[in-house]
Amino acid sequence: MHTALLTSLRQLCGDSHVLTQDLAAFEADWRKRGRGKALAVVRPGSTAEVAAVVKACVAAGVSLVPQGGNTGLVMGSTPDESGRQIVLSLQRLRAVRAIDPANLTLTAEAGCVLQSLQDAAREAGFLFPLSLAAEGSCTIGGNLATNAGGTQVLRYGNARELCLGLEVVTAQGEIWQGLSGLRKDNTGYDLRDLFIGSEGTLGIITAATLKLYPLPAARLTAWAAVPSMAHAVELLGLAHRHLGAGLTGFEVMGQFALRLVAKHFSQQRVPFYESTPFCVLLENSDHESEAHAREQFERLLEAALEAGCVSDAVVAENLTQARQLWHLRESIPMAQAEEGLNIKHDVSIPVSQIPAFVASTDALLQREIPGVRLVNFGHLGDGNLHYNVQAPADGDAAEFLATHEERVNNLVYESVTQYRGSISAEHGVGSMKVAKLEALKSPVEMHMMRAIKAALDPLNLMNPGRVLRA
Ligand code: FAD
Ligand code: ZN
């Protein structure tokens, strides 16, 4: 089936870049929640080749699933089970095309791994601030397609705020050259913002012009024990006041989340977690000096101890210690995976409402589904919690998910709605949250979204069934 299409894809990209065997790495999602089946994985080597691949697929009526690092958490980057979809991997588009120091921009291709972009920026004397635990394998194209957040959003915004221009291959296989480095451009509808966060359903991002920032003179990290989520919010207020724009990270971690890290990565030392319900990781980026940053941190922590919103705290002595503290935070998703299958929620709630949300949702779940274990952590500074649910300790996790996942999701999302939050702060909709999106968005919103999809991808060949029902 589709032999003619495969032949023309081989002519376009070269035999070795049209794969039909050993596709597990492209067909299974990071969380191992499911495995699809692709007709083939195609790896074009340039924007022109991406455009030609799309045209060939359109002519054959075959749909495409764009894929970057395949680290997405909502089943958006893997094919369905039909065996009739092409996975379009952007892996080979990984050139940094230009750095413009005066304009503070970097232009790079979609398949660049995030960490390599951070490195390229640093080598040029700048900061590219987007940062997340998957940065060693996720790509900038995937980051923009999901409007990724991460740990620096508090100061620098999410992927959308870091992007000035895009190059996109449309669903018709045309190339839109929108790589402007302009900070101001009010000429009609913002097409760039339409593609950012569209999860591959409107077109394929092939390159982006991104914002750079001056490298801070010093970046200091602190770890604090806090007596409750309400105290964590109080500490956030104090940190804003003391550090101003220097506050570049504020992550909260619940005791059970840290206990999982201590259990599964016993070589890592986790400060304070045994004696406190929550720990907070703070980062202060300073443009003056390390001594100044340290002084500011010490004043903040003194005030916090005095106010009773911190019971214990350490400031990392050096870069190695700082990395170890960040590594603890970043190990939580892996520790959860080691503990077994789990149910993830990536929600945002107004910061002021988070203590009440956590208290009432914890109580609700524990009442309705006895024995559930709640893994609570996230980017508190952005009002974004990864509010995850692990099966009871002595049960079969797969069975627990089969029986309870839908109910758990309904309870959590009802609570999120009550607190006027969002069911996806950063991971997106993929195929996992399509029905929930329909249930929660207003008819007016759904109508506008469907109209945009129909206008840009009338044949529904771009990642069908993701974000919107096929
Ligand atoms: P993929 O997983 O390959 O694709 C994701 C989606 O984007 C899919 O719908 C795909 O079709 C589409 N897509 C990919 N490339 C393109 C392209 N070039 N053009 C059009 N569409 C495309 N996310 C956060 O936001 N914040 C976090 O803090 C965070 N932490 C994470 C930690 C871990 C350990 C892991 C595994 C994931 C984490 N994620 C986080 C989720 C994930 O890393 C991000 O969604 C990331 O942006 C995905 O990039 P990717 O290249 O892997 O994209
Ligand atoms: Zn996150």
mmCIF file of N, CA, C and O and ligand atoms in Angstrom, residues 329 379 384 386 426-427, ligand 2:
data_model
loop_
_atom_site.group_PDB
_atom_site.id
_atom_site.type_symbol
_atom_site.label_atom_id
_atom_site.label_comp_id
_atom_site.label_asym_id
_atom_site.label_seq_id
_atom_site.Cartn_x
_atom_site.Cartn_y
_atom_site.Cartn_z
ATOM 1 N N ARG A 329 14.996 18.614 41.567
ATOM 2 C CA ARG A 329 13.693 19.031 41.053
ATOM 3 C C ARG A 329 13.389 18.324 39.724
ATOM 4 O O ARG A 329 12.282 17.824 39.486
ATOM 5 N N HIS A 379 5.788 24.741 38.892
ATOM 6 C CA HIS A 379 6.324 26.090 38.723
ATOM 7 C C HIS A 379 5.388 27.058 39.456
ATOM 8 O O HIS A 379 4.571 27.728 38.825
ATOM 9 N N ASN A 384 1.551 27.219 38.045
ATOM 10 C CA ASN A 384 1.468 25.955 37.290
ATOM 11 C C ASN A 384 1.915 24.785 38.159
ATOM 12 O O ASN A 384 3.049 24.723 38.596
ATOM 13 N N HIS A 386 2.167 20.521 38.597
ATOM 14 C CA HIS A 386 2.035 19.183 38.050
ATOM 15 C C HIS A 386 1.397 18.364 39.169
ATOM 16 O O HIS A 386 2.074 17.915 40.083
ATOM 17 N N GLU A 426 1.085 23.709 30.291
ATOM 18 C CA GLU A 426 2.231 23.705 29.382
ATOM 19 C C GLU A 426 2.350 22.483 28.466
ATOM 20 O O GLU A 426 2.954 22.584 27.416
ATOM 21 N N HIS A 427 1.796 21.358 28.801
ATOM 22 C CA HIS A 427 2.048 20.183 27.955
ATOM 23 C C HIS A 427 1.192 20.122 26.702
ATOM 24 O O HIS A 427 1.542 19.443 25.745
HETATM 25 ZN ZN ZN B 2 6.634 21.689 33.945
#
